[in-house]
Amino acid sequence: MSNRAYRSGLSALLLAMSIGASAAPDAAAIMKKAAEAMSKAKTYQSEWRMVVSMGTMGSMTLNMTMKMTNDGKAFVKTEPSGQGTGMMAAGAAMASSTTVSDGKTMYMYMKAMNSYMKMPVPKDSNPAISGQFGALNQKDAAYKLVGSEYVRGRKCYVIDVKPKMPTTGPGAGMKPTVTAYVDEQTGRLRQMKTRMTMPGGPPGPSNGQGNQQKPTPMVMTSTMVLLSEKINAPIPASTFKFTPPAGAREMQGGMMGGPGGPPMRGPGPGGASPR
């Protein structure tokens, strides 16, 4: 082969490779579009099924209803479904909660305690997507497209997300891994899997010399699957007005986290703030 032919062939190969690279879907752009499908719609409503597991402690299934507007109003209701297993079954009732925000003040009602908390809503943050869905468009997170899979008959991009975790305060020491499944046709989220490794679990067994091993990290996994959604459908204004149930008392202090509500700051089942 002549040098000229070789150079021509090499140039063609490099051109083809560059075209292929530029045509590959951008994971960060896909996630941003999925987040905006929720946050920028005039109204957004959806139903989700979430399975939460903590290994030998068992698992539980939750149903979550979410309603929100693009001016910051939000309604999130989480209820246990079925009995659950292991120790998680006993605590399933604590997962029953309702979060309501009028865009300025957020209320979180815990049914099992017949108590609620209230707090101001952070600027440019909607409680409906600042918890479970924060990883969709979190500042400083890393996104990687790893393939395609079908979710409930829909072909989806599979994207690994590595959120940037705080080094101090709530969320410090936690190690989350998030996998998002985004519909290739509509650009909307269909499923999200989160695995959260948390320090400070129960101490490990003795090493045989009378010394107890370091605490075993706790691992919680959750899988959220979209059941239905509506975009720009009317939502009654009363949805975003919180009225305490009879006998409910207000709790003072910090926000309590939960598998379905907007907990303390930090990604995964604890929540993360989108940009």
Coordinates of C-alpha atoms in Angstrom, one line a residue:
M1 CA 0.0 0.0 0.0
S2 CA 1.3 3.4 -0.9
N3 CA 1.9 6.1 1.7
R4 CA -0.8 8.2 0.1
A5 CA -3.3 5.4 0.2
Y6 CA -2.4 4.7 3.8
R7 CA -2.8 8.3 4.9
S8 CA -6.1 8.5 3.1
G9 CA -7.4 5.4 4.8
L10 CA -6.2 6.6 8.2
S11 CA -7.9 10.0 7.7
A12 CA -11.1 8.3 6.8
L13 CA -10.9 6.0 9.9
L14 CA -10.3 9.0 12.2
L15 CA -13.1 10.9 10.6
A16 CA -15.5 8.0 11.1
M17 CA -14.4 7.6 14.7
S18 CA -15.0 11.3 15.4
I19 CA -18.4 11.2 13.9
G20 CA -19.3 8.2 15.9
A21 CA -18.1 9.9 19.1
S22 CA -20.0 13.1 18.5
A23 CA -23.2 11.1 17.7
A24 CA -23.1 9.2 21.0
P25 CA -25.8 10.4 23.4
D26 CA -24.5 12.7 26.2
A27 CA -25.4 11.3 29.6
A28 CA -25.5 14.6 31.4
A29 CA -27.8 16.1 28.7
I30 CA -30.1 13.1 28.9
M31 CA -30.4 13.5 32.7
K32 CA -30.9 17.3 32.4
K33 CA -33.8 16.7 30.0
A34 CA -35.4 14.2 32.3
A35 CA -35.2 16.6 35.2
E36 CA -36.7 19.5 33.1
A37 CA -39.6 17.3 32.1
M38 CA -40.6 17.4 35.7
S39 CA -39.4 20.8 36.9
K40 CA -40.3 22.9 33.8
A41 CA -43.7 21.5 33.0
K42 CA -46.6 23.7 34.1
T43 CA -47.8 20.8 36.2
Y44 CA -46.4 17.3 36.7
Q45 CA -48.2 14.3 38.3
S46 CA -46.9 10.7 38.7
E47 CA -47.4 7.5 40.5
W48 CA -44.4 5.4 41.6
R49 CA -43.8 2.0 43.1
M50 CA -40.7 1.8 45.4
V51 CA -39.1 -1.2 46.9
V52 CA -36.7 -0.5 49.8
S53 CA -34.4 -3.2 51.1
M54 CA -31.8 -3.3 53.9
G55 CA -30.4 -6.8 53.5
T56 CA -31.0 -9.1 56.5
M57 CA -33.3 -6.4 58.0
G58 CA -35.8 -7.1 55.3
S59 CA -37.7 -5.0 52.8
M60 CA -40.8 -3.1 52.2
T61 CA -42.8 -1.8 49.2
L62 CA -44.1 1.8 49.1
N63 CA -46.6 3.6 46.7
M64 CA -45.8 7.2 46.1
T65 CA -48.0 9.9 44.5
M66 CA -46.3 13.1 43.4
K67 CA -47.9 16.3 42.2
M68 CA -46.0 19.6 41.5
T69 CA -46.1 22.9 39.6
N70 CA -43.3 24.9 38.0
D71 CA -43.7 27.7 40.6
G72 CA -42.6 25.5 43.4
K73 CA -45.8 23.9 44.8
A74 CA -45.6 20.2 45.7
F75 CA -47.5 17.3 47.1
V76 CA -45.9 13.9 47.8
K77 CA -47.8 11.1 49.5
T78 CA -46.1 7.8 50.5
E79 CA -47.9 4.8 51.8
P80 CA -46.7 1.2 52.5
S81 CA -48.0 -1.6 50.3
G82 CA -48.3 -5.1 51.7
Q83 CA -46.7 -6.3 54.9
G84 CA -43.0 -6.1 54.1
T85 CA -40.4 -8.6 55.5
G86 CA -38.2 -8.8 58.5
M87 CA -37.6 -5.7 60.7
M88 CA -38.6 -3.5 57.9
A89 CA -42.2 -4.9 58.1
A90 CA -42.5 -3.5 61.7
G91 CA -41.3 -0.1 60.6
A92 CA -43.3 0.2 57.4
A93 CA -46.0 2.2 59.1
M94 CA -43.5 4.9 59.8
A95 CA -43.0 5.3 56.1
S96 CA -46.6 6.6 55.7
S97 CA -46.1 10.4 55.1
T98 CA -47.5 13.4 53.3
T99 CA -45.5 16.4 52.2
V100 CA -47.2 19.5 51.1
S101 CA -45.6 22.8 49.9
D102 CA -47.3 26.0 48.8
G103 CA -44.0 27.2 47.3
K104 CA -43.0 29.1 50.5
T105 CA -43.6 26.7 53.4
M106 CA -43.2 22.9 53.4
Y107 CA -45.1 20.6 55.8
M108 CA -44.3 17.0 56.4
Y109 CA -47.0 14.9 58.2
M110 CA -46.0 11.5 59.7
K111 CA -49.2 9.4 60.0
A112 CA -47.9 6.9 62.6
M113 CA -47.0 9.8 65.0
N114 CA -50.0 12.0 64.0
S115 CA -47.4 14.8 64.0
Y116 CA -46.1 17.3 61.4
M117 CA -43.1 19.6 60.8
K118 CA -43.0 22.8 58.9
M119 CA -40.1 24.7 57.4
P120 CA -39.3 27.3 54.7
V121 CA -38.7 26.0 51.2
P122 CA -35.2 26.7 50.0
K123 CA -35.0 29.1 47.1
D124 CA -35.1 27.5 43.6
S125 CA -35.9 24.1 45.1
N126 CA -39.1 22.0 44.8
P127 CA -39.6 19.4 47.6
A128 CA -41.1 16.9 45.1
I129 CA -37.8 16.5 43.2
S130 CA -35.2 17.5 45.8
G131 CA -35.4 14.1 47.5
Q132 CA -35.5 10.9 45.5
F133 CA -35.0 12.7 42.2
G134 CA -32.2 15.0 43.1
A135 CA -29.6 12.9 41.3
L136 CA -31.4 13.7 38.0
N137 CA -29.6 17.1 37.7
Q138 CA -27.4 17.5 40.7
K139 CA -24.6 20.0 40.6
D140 CA -21.1 18.4 40.3
A141 CA -22.5 14.9 39.8
A142 CA -20.8 12.7 37.2
Y143 CA -22.9 10.9 34.6
K144 CA -22.0 7.9 32.5
L145 CA -24.1 6.2 29.8
V146 CA -23.6 2.4 30.3
G147 CA -26.1 0.9 27.9
S148 CA -29.8 0.3 27.2
E149 CA -32.5 -1.8 28.9
Y150 CA -36.3 -2.2 28.7
V151 CA -38.4 -1.0 31.6
R152 CA -42.1 -1.9 31.4
G153 CA -41.8 -2.3 27.6
R154 CA -40.0 1.0 27.1
K155 CA -36.4 1.1 25.8
C156 CA -34.3 3.2 28.2
Y157 CA -30.9 4.7 28.4
V158 CA -29.1 3.3 31.5
I159 CA -27.0 6.0 33.2
D160 CA -24.8 5.6 36.2
V161 CA -24.7 8.7 38.4
K162 CA -22.0 9.5 40.9
P163 CA -23.2 12.3 43.2
K164 CA -20.7 14.6 44.9
M165 CA -21.1 13.9 48.6
P166 CA -20.5 16.4 51.5
T167 CA -17.5 15.9 53.7
T168 CA -19.2 17.3 56.8
G169 CA -22.8 17.4 58.2
P170 CA -25.7 15.3 57.0
G171 CA -24.6 12.9 54.2
A172 CA -20.9 12.8 55.2
G173 CA -19.5 9.3 54.9
M174 CA -22.4 8.0 52.8
K175 CA -21.5 6.3 49.6
P176 CA -24.4 6.3 47.1
T177 CA -24.6 4.7 43.7
V178 CA -27.5 5.7 41.5
T179 CA -28.6 4.2 38.2
A180 CA -31.2 6.1 36.2
Y181 CA -33.3 4.6 33.3
V182 CA -34.5 7.3 30.9
D183 CA -36.9 6.6 28.1
E184 CA -35.1 6.9 24.7
Q185 CA -38.1 8.3 22.9
T186 CA -39.7 10.7 25.4
G187 CA -36.6 11.6 27.4
R188 CA -38.4 11.0 30.7
L189 CA -37.4 9.0 33.7
R190 CA -38.8 5.5 33.9
Q191 CA -36.9 3.9 36.8
M192 CA -34.2 4.8 39.3
K193 CA -32.1 2.4 41.4
T194 CA -30.2 3.7 44.4
R195 CA -27.7 1.9 46.7
M196 CA -26.6 3.8 49.8
T197 CA -23.8 2.6 52.0
M198 CA -23.9 4.3 55.4
P199 CA -21.3 4.2 58.1
G200 CA -22.1 3.5 61.8
G201 CA -23.9 0.2 61.6
P202 CA -23.8 -2.4 64.4
P203 CA -20.4 -3.6 65.5
G204 CA -19.0 -6.6 63.7
P205 CA -18.3 -10.0 65.4
S206 CA -15.3 -10.5 67.7
N207 CA -12.0 -11.4 66.0
G208 CA -11.4 -14.3 68.5
Q209 CA -9.0 -12.2 70.6
G210 CA -11.6 -10.3 72.6
N211 CA -11.5 -7.4 70.2
Q212 CA -14.7 -6.3 68.5
Q213 CA -14.4 -5.6 64.8
K214 CA -15.2 -2.2 63.3
P215 CA -19.0 -1.5 62.8
T216 CA -20.4 -3.1 59.7
P217 CA -21.6 -0.4 57.2
M218 CA -25.4 -0.5 56.6
V219 CA -26.5 -0.8 53.0
M220 CA -29.9 0.3 51.8
T221 CA -31.2 -0.2 48.3
S222 CA -34.3 1.3 46.6
T223 CA -35.8 0.7 43.2
M224 CA -38.4 3.2 42.0
V225 CA -40.5 2.4 39.0
L226 CA -42.8 4.8 37.2
L227 CA -46.4 3.5 37.0
S228 CA -48.1 6.5 35.4
E229 CA -47.6 10.2 34.8
K230 CA -49.5 13.3 33.6
I231 CA -48.0 16.5 32.2
N232 CA -49.8 19.8 32.2
A233 CA -53.0 18.3 33.5
P234 CA -55.0 20.5 35.9
I235 CA -54.3 20.2 39.7
P236 CA -56.8 21.6 42.2
A237 CA -55.3 24.5 44.2
S238 CA -56.4 22.8 47.4
T239 CA -53.9 20.0 46.8
F240 CA -51.1 22.4 47.9
K241 CA -52.8 23.6 51.1
F242 CA -51.9 21.7 54.2
T243 CA -54.6 21.2 56.9
P244 CA -53.4 19.3 59.9
P245 CA -55.5 16.2 60.7
A246 CA -57.5 16.1 63.8
G247 CA -55.3 15.9 66.9
A248 CA -52.1 16.3 65.0
R249 CA -49.3 18.2 66.8
E250 CA -46.5 20.2 65.4
M251 CA -43.0 18.9 66.0
Q252 CA -40.1 21.3 66.6
G253 CA -36.5 20.7 65.4
G254 CA -34.8 19.3 62.3
M255 CA -36.4 17.5 59.5
M256 CA -36.9 13.7 59.8
G257 CA -35.9 11.7 56.8
G258 CA -37.8 8.8 55.3
P259 CA -37.8 6.5 52.3
G260 CA -40.4 8.6 50.5
G261 CA -40.2 12.1 51.8
P262 CA -37.8 15.0 51.3
P263 CA -35.3 14.2 54.1
M264 CA -32.1 15.9 55.1
R265 CA -29.8 17.0 52.3
G266 CA -27.8 14.3 50.5
P267 CA -28.4 12.0 47.5
G268 CA -30.3 8.8 47.4
P269 CA -33.1 7.7 49.6
G270 CA -32.1 10.6 51.8
G271 CA -32.4 13.1 49.0
A272 CA -30.2 15.5 47.0
S273 CA -30.7 18.9 45.7
P274 CA -30.9 19.5 42.0
R275 CA -29.4 22.6 40.6

